CSV table of C-alpha atoms in Angstrom, one decimal:
chain,number,residue,atom,x,y,z
A,194,MET,CA,-49.6,-11.4,9.9
A,195,ALA,CA,-48.8,-9.4,6.7
A,196,GLY,CA,-48.3,-6.3,8.8
A,197,SER,CA,-46.1,-8.2,11.3
A,198,SER,CA,-44.0,-9.6,8.4
A,199,ALA,CA,-43.6,-6.1,6.9
A,200,THR,CA,-42.5,-4.7,10.2
A,201,HIS,CA,-40.0,-7.5,10.7
A,202,ASP,CA,-38.5,-6.9,7.2
A,203,THR,CA,-38.2,-3.2,7.9
A,204,GLU,CA,-36.4,-3.8,11.2
A,205,SER,CA,-34.1,-6.3,9.5
A,206,ASP,CA,-33.2,-3.8,6.7
A,207,ARG,CA,-32.7,-1.1,9.2
A,208,SER,CA,-30.3,-3.3,11.4
A,209,SER,CA,-28.4,-4.5,8.3
A,210,ALA,CA,-27.7,-1.0,7.3
A,211,ALA,CA,-27.0,0.4,10.8
A,212,TRP,CA,-23.3,-0.1,10.5
A,213,ILE,CA,-23.1,2.1,7.4
A,214,ASP,CA,-22.5,5.8,8.3
A,215,PRO,CA,-21.2,8.9,6.6
A,216,GLY,CA,-17.7,8.4,7.9
A,217,LEU,CA,-17.5,4.9,6.3
A,218,VAL,CA,-18.9,6.2,3.0
A,219,SER,CA,-16.3,9.0,3.0
A,220,VAL,CA,-13.6,6.5,3.7
A,221,ILE,CA,-14.7,4.2,0.8
A,222,LEU,CA,-15.1,7.1,-1.7
A,223,GLY,CA,-11.8,8.7,-0.7
A,224,SER,CA,-10.0,5.4,-1.0
A,225,LEU,CA,-11.5,4.6,-4.4
A,226,GLY,CA,-10.4,8.1,-5.6
A,227,VAL,CA,-6.8,7.6,-4.4
A,228,LEU,CA,-6.8,4.1,-5.8
A,229,LEU,CA,-8.0,5.3,-9.2
A,230,ALA,CA,-5.5,8.2,-9.4
A,231,ALA,CA,-2.7,5.9,-8.4
A,232,THR,CA,-3.7,3.3,-10.9
A,233,LEU,CA,-3.7,5.8,-13.8
A,234,LEU,CA,-0.3,7.1,-12.8
A,235,GLN,CA,1.1,3.6,-12.4
A,236,VAL,CA,-0.2,2.6,-15.8
A,237,SER,CA,1.0,5.8,-17.5
A,238,PHE,CA,4.7,5.7,-16.6
A,239,GLY,CA,7.3,3.4,-18.1
A,240,ALA,CA,9.4,2.6,-21.1
A,241,TYR,CA,6.1,2.7,-23.1
A,242,PRO,CA,4.6,6.0,-21.8
A,243,LEU,CA,0.9,6.8,-22.0
A,244,THR,CA,-1.1,9.9,-21.4
A,245,LEU,CA,-3.6,9.8,-18.6
A,246,GLY,CA,-6.4,9.7,-21.2
A,247,GLU,CA,-4.8,6.8,-23.0
A,248,ALA,CA,-4.3,5.0,-19.7
A,249,TRP,CA,-8.0,5.6,-18.8
A,250,ARG,CA,-9.3,4.3,-22.1
A,251,THR,CA,-7.0,1.2,-22.0
A,252,VAL,CA,-7.8,0.3,-18.4
A,253,PHE,CA,-11.5,0.6,-18.9
A,254,ASP,CA,-11.6,-0.7,-22.5
A,255,PRO,CA,-14.9,-2.6,-22.7
A,256,GLN,CA,-13.4,-4.9,-25.4
A,257,VAL,CA,-11.1,-6.2,-22.7
A,258,VAL,CA,-13.0,-5.7,-19.6
A,259,PHE,CA,-16.0,-7.7,-20.7
A,260,HIS,CA,-14.2,-10.4,-22.7
A,261,LEU,CA,-14.3,-13.8,-20.8
A,262,GLY,CA,-11.5,-15.2,-22.8
A,263,VAL,CA,-9.1,-12.5,-21.6
A,264,TRP,CA,-10.0,-13.0,-18.0
A,265,ARG,CA,-9.7,-16.8,-18.4
A,266,ALA,CA,-6.2,-16.3,-19.7
A,267,PHE,CA,-5.2,-14.0,-17.0
A,268,LEU,CA,-6.8,-15.7,-14.0
A,269,LEU,CA,-6.4,-19.3,-15.0
A,270,GLY,CA,-3.1,-19.1,-16.9
A,271,GLY,CA,-4.5,-19.8,-20.4
A,272,GLU,CA,-3.3,-18.5,-23.7
A,273,ILE,CA,-3.6,-14.7,-24.1
A,274,PRO,CA,-5.8,-13.8,-27.1
A,275,ASP,CA,-3.7,-12.6,-30.1
A,276,TRP,CA,-6.0,-9.8,-31.0
A,277,LEU,CA,-4.8,-7.6,-28.1
A,278,THR,CA,-2.9,-4.6,-29.2
A,279,THR,CA,0.6,-3.7,-27.9
A,280,ARG,CA,-0.8,-1.0,-25.6
A,281,GLN,CA,-3.5,-3.4,-24.2
A,282,LEU,CA,-0.8,-6.1,-23.6
A,283,ILE,CA,1.5,-3.7,-21.8
A,284,VAL,CA,-1.3,-2.3,-19.6
A,285,TRP,CA,-3.2,-5.5,-18.9
A,286,ASN,CA,-0.4,-8.1,-18.9
A,287,ILE,CA,2.4,-6.1,-17.3
A,288,ARG,CA,1.2,-3.0,-15.4
A,289,LEU,CA,-2.2,-3.9,-14.1
A,290,PRO,CA,-1.2,-7.1,-12.4
A,291,ARG,CA,1.2,-5.1,-10.2
A,292,ILE,CA,-1.7,-2.9,-9.1
A,293,LEU,CA,-3.9,-5.9,-8.5
A,294,VAL,CA,-1.3,-7.5,-6.3
A,295,GLY,CA,-0.9,-4.2,-4.4
A,296,ILE,CA,-4.7,-4.2,-3.8
A,297,LEU,CA,-4.7,-7.8,-2.5
A,298,VAL,CA,-1.7,-7.2,-0.3
A,299,GLY,CA,-3.0,-4.0,1.1
A,300,ALA,CA,-6.3,-5.5,1.9
A,301,ASN,CA,-4.8,-8.5,3.5
A,302,LEU,CA,-2.4,-6.6,5.7
A,303,ALA,CA,-4.9,-4.1,6.8
A,304,ILE,CA,-7.5,-6.7,7.7
A,305,SER,CA,-5.0,-8.9,9.5
A,306,GLY,CA,-3.7,-5.9,11.5
A,307,ALA,CA,-7.2,-4.9,12.6
A,308,ILE,CA,-8.0,-8.5,13.7
A,309,PHE,CA,-4.7,-8.8,15.7
A,310,GLN,CA,-5.4,-5.4,17.4
A,311,ILE,CA,-8.9,-6.6,18.4
A,312,VAL,CA,-7.7,-10.0,19.5
A,313,THR,CA,-5.0,-8.5,21.7
A,314,ARG,CA,-7.0,-5.4,22.6
A,315,ASN,CA,-3.8,-3.5,21.8
A,316,GLU,CA,-3.6,-0.9,19.1
A,317,LEU,CA,0.2,-1.5,18.7
A,318,ALA,CA,-0.4,-5.1,17.6
A,319,SER,CA,0.2,-6.2,14.0
A,320,PRO,CA,1.4,-9.3,12.2
A,321,TYR,CA,5.0,-8.0,12.7
A,322,ILE,CA,4.7,-7.3,16.4
A,323,LEU,CA,3.2,-10.7,17.0
A,324,GLY,CA,6.0,-12.5,15.1
A,325,ILE,CA,3.6,-13.9,12.4
A,326,SER,CA,5.3,-12.1,9.6
A,327,ASP,CA,8.7,-13.3,10.6
A,328,GLY,CA,7.5,-16.9,10.9
A,329,ALA,CA,5.8,-16.8,7.5
A,330,GLY,CA,8.8,-14.9,6.1
A,331,LEU,CA,11.3,-17.5,7.3
A,332,VAL,CA,9.4,-20.3,5.5
A,333,VAL,CA,9.1,-18.2,2.3
A,334,LEU,CA,12.8,-17.3,2.4
A,335,LEU,CA,13.7,-21.0,2.9
A,336,THR,CA,11.5,-21.9,-0.1
A,337,LEU,CA,13.0,-19.2,-2.3
A,338,THR,CA,16.6,-20.1,-1.5
A,339,ALA,CA,16.5,-23.9,-1.0
A,340,PHE,CA,13.2,-25.5,-2.1
A,341,SER,CA,12.3,-23.6,-5.3
A,342,GLY,CA,10.3,-26.6,-6.4
A,343,LEU,CA,7.7,-25.8,-3.7
A,344,LEU,CA,7.0,-22.3,-5.1
A,345,PRO,CA,3.4,-23.2,-6.2
A,346,TRP,CA,2.6,-24.0,-2.6
A,347,LEU,CA,4.1,-20.7,-1.3
A,348,PRO,CA,0.9,-19.3,0.3
A,349,VAL,CA,0.2,-22.6,2.1
A,350,LEU,CA,3.8,-22.8,3.3
A,351,ALA,CA,3.7,-19.2,4.4
A,352,ALA,CA,0.5,-19.8,6.3
A,353,MET,CA,2.0,-22.8,8.0
A,354,GLY,CA,5.1,-20.7,9.0
A,355,GLY,CA,2.9,-17.9,10.4
A,356,ALA,CA,0.7,-20.4,12.2
A,357,GLY,CA,3.7,-22.1,13.7
A,358,ALA,CA,5.1,-18.8,14.9
A,359,PHE,CA,1.7,-17.8,16.4
A,360,LEU,CA,1.5,-21.2,18.1
A,361,ILE,CA,4.9,-20.6,19.7
A,362,VAL,CA,3.8,-17.2,20.7
A,363,TYR,CA,0.7,-18.7,22.3
A,364,VAL,CA,2.7,-21.3,24.2
A,365,ILE,CA,5.1,-18.7,25.5
A,366,ALA,CA,2.3,-16.4,26.5
A,367,TRP,CA,0.2,-19.2,28.2
A,368,LYS,CA,-0.1,-19.1,31.9
A,369,ASN,CA,-3.5,-20.4,33.0
A,370,GLY,CA,-4.7,-18.6,29.8
A,371,THR,CA,-3.2,-15.8,27.8
A,372,SER,CA,-3.5,-12.0,28.1
A,373,PRO,CA,-3.1,-9.3,25.4
A,374,VAL,CA,0.1,-8.0,27.1
A,375,ARG,CA,1.8,-11.4,27.2
A,376,LEU,CA,0.8,-12.1,23.6
A,377,VAL,CA,2.5,-8.9,22.4
A,378,LEU,CA,5.6,-9.5,24.5
A,379,ALA,CA,5.9,-13.1,23.4
A,380,GLY,CA,5.4,-12.0,19.8
A,381,VAL,CA,8.3,-9.5,20.0
A,382,ILE,CA,10.5,-12.3,21.4
A,383,VAL,CA,9.6,-14.8,18.6
A,384,GLY,CA,9.8,-12.2,15.9
A,385,SER,CA,13.3,-11.2,17.0
A,386,VAL,CA,14.5,-14.8,17.0
A,387,PHE,CA,12.9,-15.6,13.6
A,388,GLY,CA,14.3,-12.4,12.1
A,389,SER,CA,17.8,-13.2,13.3
A,390,VAL,CA,17.5,-16.7,11.6
A,391,GLN,CA,16.4,-15.0,8.4
A,392,ARG,CA,19.5,-12.7,8.4
A,393,ALA,CA,21.7,-15.7,9.2
A,394,LEU,CA,20.5,-17.5,6.1
A,395,PHE,CA,22.2,-15.0,3.9
A,396,PHE,CA,25.6,-16.3,4.9
A,397,PHE,CA,24.7,-19.6,3.3
A,398,ILE,CA,23.5,-18.2,0.0
A,399,ASP,CA,26.3,-18.5,-2.7
A,400,ASP,CA,24.3,-17.2,-5.7
A,401,LEU,CA,24.4,-13.4,-5.7
A,402,GLY,CA,21.2,-13.2,-7.8
A,403,ILE,CA,19.2,-15.2,-5.2
A,404,ALA,CA,20.7,-13.1,-2.4
A,405,MET,CA,19.6,-9.9,-4.1
A,406,ALA,CA,16.1,-11.3,-4.8
A,407,ALA,CA,15.8,-12.4,-1.2
A,408,GLN,CA,16.9,-9.0,0.1
A,409,THR,CA,14.3,-7.3,-2.1
A,410,TRP,CA,11.7,-9.7,-0.9
A,411,LEU,CA,12.6,-9.0,2.8
A,412,SER,CA,12.2,-5.2,2.1
A,413,GLY,CA,8.7,-5.8,0.7
A,414,SER,CA,8.3,-5.2,-3.1
A,415,LEU,CA,5.8,-5.4,-5.9
A,416,LEU,CA,8.5,-5.2,-8.6
A,417,GLY,CA,8.2,-8.0,-11.1
A,418,THR,CA,4.8,-9.2,-10.0
A,419,ASP,CA,2.5,-10.5,-12.6
A,420,TRP,CA,-0.7,-12.5,-13.1
A,421,GLU,CA,0.9,-15.5,-11.5
A,422,GLN,CA,1.1,-13.6,-8.1
A,423,VAL,CA,-2.5,-12.6,-8.6
A,424,ARG,CA,-3.5,-16.2,-9.1
A,425,ILE,CA,-1.6,-17.2,-6.0
A,426,ALA,CA,-3.0,-14.6,-3.6
A,427,LEU,CA,-6.6,-14.2,-4.9
A,428,PRO,CA,-8.3,-17.4,-3.5
A,429,PHE,CA,-6.6,-17.1,-0.1
A,430,THR,CA,-7.5,-13.4,0.0
A,431,ILE,CA,-11.2,-14.0,-0.7
A,432,LEU,CA,-11.3,-16.8,1.8
A,433,ALA,CA,-9.7,-14.7,4.5
A,434,LEU,CA,-11.9,-11.7,3.9
A,435,VAL,CA,-15.1,-13.7,3.9
A,436,LEU,CA,-14.2,-15.4,7.2
A,437,ALA,CA,-13.2,-12.1,8.7
A,438,LEU,CA,-16.5,-10.4,7.9
A,439,ALA,CA,-18.3,-13.5,9.2
A,440,VAL,CA,-16.8,-13.2,12.7
A,441,THR,CA,-17.4,-9.5,13.4
A,442,ARG,CA,-19.9,-10.3,16.2
A,443,GLN,CA,-17.2,-12.4,18.0
A,444,LEU,CA,-14.7,-9.7,17.5
A,445,ASP,CA,-17.1,-7.1,19.0
A,446,ILE,CA,-17.5,-9.3,22.0
A,447,LEU,CA,-13.7,-9.7,22.4
A,448,LEU,CA,-13.4,-6.0,22.5
A,449,LEU,CA,-15.6,-5.9,25.6
A,450,GLY,CA,-12.8,-7.7,27.6
A,451,GLU,CA,-12.2,-11.3,28.7
A,452,GLN,CA,-14.5,-11.2,31.8
A,453,THR,CA,-17.4,-9.8,29.9
A,454,ALA,CA,-16.9,-12.2,27.0
A,455,LYS,CA,-16.8,-15.1,29.4
A,456,SER,CA,-20.0,-13.9,31.1
A,457,LEU,CA,-21.7,-13.9,27.7
A,458,GLY,CA,-20.8,-17.6,27.3
A,459,MET,CA,-17.8,-17.2,24.9
A,460,SER,CA,-14.9,-19.6,25.0
A,461,VAL,CA,-12.4,-16.7,24.8
A,462,GLU,CA,-9.2,-18.7,24.2
A,463,ARG,CA,-10.7,-20.9,21.5
A,464,VAL,CA,-12.3,-17.9,19.7
A,465,ARG,CA,-9.1,-15.8,20.0
A,466,PHE,CA,-7.1,-18.6,18.5
A,467,LEU,CA,-9.5,-19.4,15.7
A,468,VAL,CA,-9.9,-15.7,14.8
A,469,ALA,CA,-6.1,-15.3,14.8
A,470,GLY,CA,-6.0,-18.1,12.2
A,471,ILE,CA,-8.0,-15.9,9.8
A,472,ALA,CA,-5.5,-13.0,10.3
A,473,ILE,CA,-2.6,-15.5,9.8
A,474,LEU,CA,-4.1,-16.7,6.5
A,475,ALA,CA,-4.4,-13.0,5.3
A,476,THR,CA,-0.9,-12.2,6.3
A,477,ALA,CA,0.5,-15.3,4.6
A,478,ALA,CA,-1.3,-14.5,1.3
A,479,ALA,CA,0.3,-11.0,1.4
A,480,ILE,CA,3.8,-12.1,2.3
A,481,ALA,CA,3.9,-14.9,-0.2
A,482,VAL,CA,3.6,-12.5,-3.2
A,483,ALA,CA,5.1,-9.2,-1.9
A,484,GLY,CA,7.4,-10.0,0.9
A,485,LEU,CA,7.6,-8.2,4.2
A,486,VAL,CA,5.8,-4.9,3.6
A,487,SER,CA,6.0,-3.0,6.9
A,488,PHE,CA,3.5,-0.8,8.8
A,489,VAL,CA,0.4,-1.2,6.6
A,490,GLY,CA,-1.2,-3.6,9.1
A,491,LEU,CA,-0.3,-1.2,11.9
A,492,ILE,CA,-1.3,2.2,10.7
A,493,VAL,CA,-4.4,1.5,8.5
A,494,PRO,CA,-6.6,0.2,11.3
A,495,HIS,CA,-5.7,3.4,13.3
A,496,MET,CA,-6.6,5.6,10.3
A,497,VAL,CA,-9.9,3.9,9.8
A,498,ARG,CA,-10.8,3.7,13.5
A,499,ASN,CA,-10.2,7.5,13.9
A,500,ILE,CA,-12.9,8.1,11.2
A,501,VAL,CA,-15.5,5.3,11.6
A,502,GLY,CA,-15.1,4.4,15.3
A,503,GLY,CA,-14.7,1.1,16.9
A,504,ASP,CA,-17.5,-0.9,15.3
A,505,THR,CA,-15.8,-4.0,14.0
A,506,LYS,CA,-17.7,-4.4,10.7
A,507,ARG,CA,-17.2,-0.7,9.8
A,508,LEU,CA,-13.5,-1.1,10.8
A,509,LEU,CA,-12.9,-4.1,8.6
A,510,VAL,CA,-14.8,-2.7,5.6
A,511,GLY,CA,-12.9,0.5,5.9
A,512,CYS,CA,-9.6,-1.4,6.1
A,513,LEU,CA,-10.6,-3.3,3.0
A,514,PHE,CA,-10.5,0.0,1.0
A,515,VAL,CA,-7.9,2.1,2.8
A,516,GLY,CA,-5.3,-0.7,2.8
A,517,PRO,CA,-5.2,-1.1,-1.0
A,518,ALA,CA,-5.3,2.7,-1.6
A,519,LEU,CA,-2.3,3.2,0.8
A,520,LEU,CA,-0.2,0.4,-0.7
A,521,VAL,CA,-0.9,1.2,-4.3
A,522,GLY,CA,-0.3,4.9,-3.7
A,523,ALA,CA,3.0,4.0,-1.9
A,524,ASP,CA,4.0,1.8,-4.7
A,525,VAL,CA,3.6,4.7,-7.2
A,526,GLY,CA,5.9,6.7,-4.9
A,527,ALA,CA,8.4,3.8,-4.8
A,528,ARG,CA,8.4,3.7,-8.5
A,529,LEU,CA,8.7,7.4,-9.3
A,530,ALA,CA,10.6,8.9,-6.3
A,531,LEU,CA,14.1,8.1,-7.7
A,532,ASN,CA,13.1,7.2,-11.3
A,533,PRO,CA,14.5,5.2,-13.1
A,534,VAL,CA,15.6,3.4,-9.9
A,535,GLN,CA,12.6,1.6,-8.3
A,536,LEU,CA,12.5,1.4,-4.5
A,537,PRO,CA,10.8,-1.5,-2.6
A,538,VAL,CA,7.4,-0.4,-1.5
A,539,GLY,CA,8.2,-1.5,2.0
A,540,ILE,CA,10.7,1.3,2.3
A,541,ILE,CA,8.0,3.9,1.4
A,542,THR,CA,5.4,2.4,3.8
A,543,GLY,CA,8.1,2.4,6.5
A,544,LEU,CA,8.9,6.1,5.9
A,545,LEU,CA,5.2,6.9,6.1
A,546,GLY,CA,4.5,4.7,9.2
A,547,GLY,CA,7.3,6.2,11.4
A,548,PRO,CA,6.1,9.8,11.2
A,549,TYR,CA,2.5,8.8,11.6
A,550,PHE,CA,3.2,7.0,14.9
A,551,LEU,CA,5.3,10.0,16.1
A,552,TYR,CA,2.3,12.2,15.4
A,553,LEU,CA,0.0,9.7,17.1
A,554,MET,CA,2.3,9.5,20.2
A,555,ARG,CA,2.4,13.3,20.5
A,556,LYS,CA,-1.3,13.7,20.0
A,557,ARG,CA,-2.6,11.1,22.5
A,558,GLU,CA,-1.9,10.8,26.2
A,559,HIS,CA,-2.7,7.0,26.3
A,560,ILE,CA,-1.6,4.7,23.5
A,561,GLY,CA,-1.7,1.0,23.8
A,562,GLU,CA,-5.1,-0.5,24.8
A,563,ILE,CA,-8.1,-0.1,22.4
């Protein structure tokens, strides 16, 4: 019995680690390296300049990192301890929150993009292609311009907008069931309509300040983000990521095709709809704090898939690291490219995403289905 138990434990350990391979390890380490470099650069530049050494010592200052009172103030909105130095306050209360929001947004968009590509079995799918971003964006824009009292509920409202858009997409695509192609085409239609409504709203905004803020938000920006945005996005991000990693088996089965999935006893439409809900939640958390950041959910799953292969768990874990590295790195470029003018990060990701897909289109003969 003892030998049998030991054998079972060995097989369990072996299977639990089977999805970890050198490609995934290289993706994780490379992403962490890019993220660390981007963090130090982001922290160093500004009206209060720091050397890279000073930035390193302040970011990893054990007096702050291991102080529960500091984290309580930042994450729960309490009073910031008065013993923090000017440098610590600038780094931890002004510059690091922008980086943390970038990490959360990058992870959410990358994970949601990977899920939507699997659900539709189409590598061109993303929250934007399926109309989810435009649905969530329309609700957020309405909240910013007309219902500012509802700002604390922004992620929930964004999720409702995204879910509503996906429901409309699903209804349009339904014909004795749905298909990946019909979902994508319906998403393009719904996204176009919702995007037009967003642009129409600007004709009813009298306050120039609100109009400029809304335009910046539509471009996707991390400018002005602080711990409030971290507190808004963090719980929804954790929930979405935990749920996404919990359904990797179902996602693997969906990749086999509808007929195979049905033969294995899966209720394809129900699973597809429920899994899409996880991606909608992740998308909403990102849009609520950073606006419409383009291309991250589209290109990151491609980048990771080319290195780690099609295994869903490896893909999601890889996206969890590459998404933040790409977005925080792009935000450094957005901040420094035309210094002192700061561009919305969505412009930089759009400039990166276009050439990448041109390269992908020229390199591959067949692009579309996974």
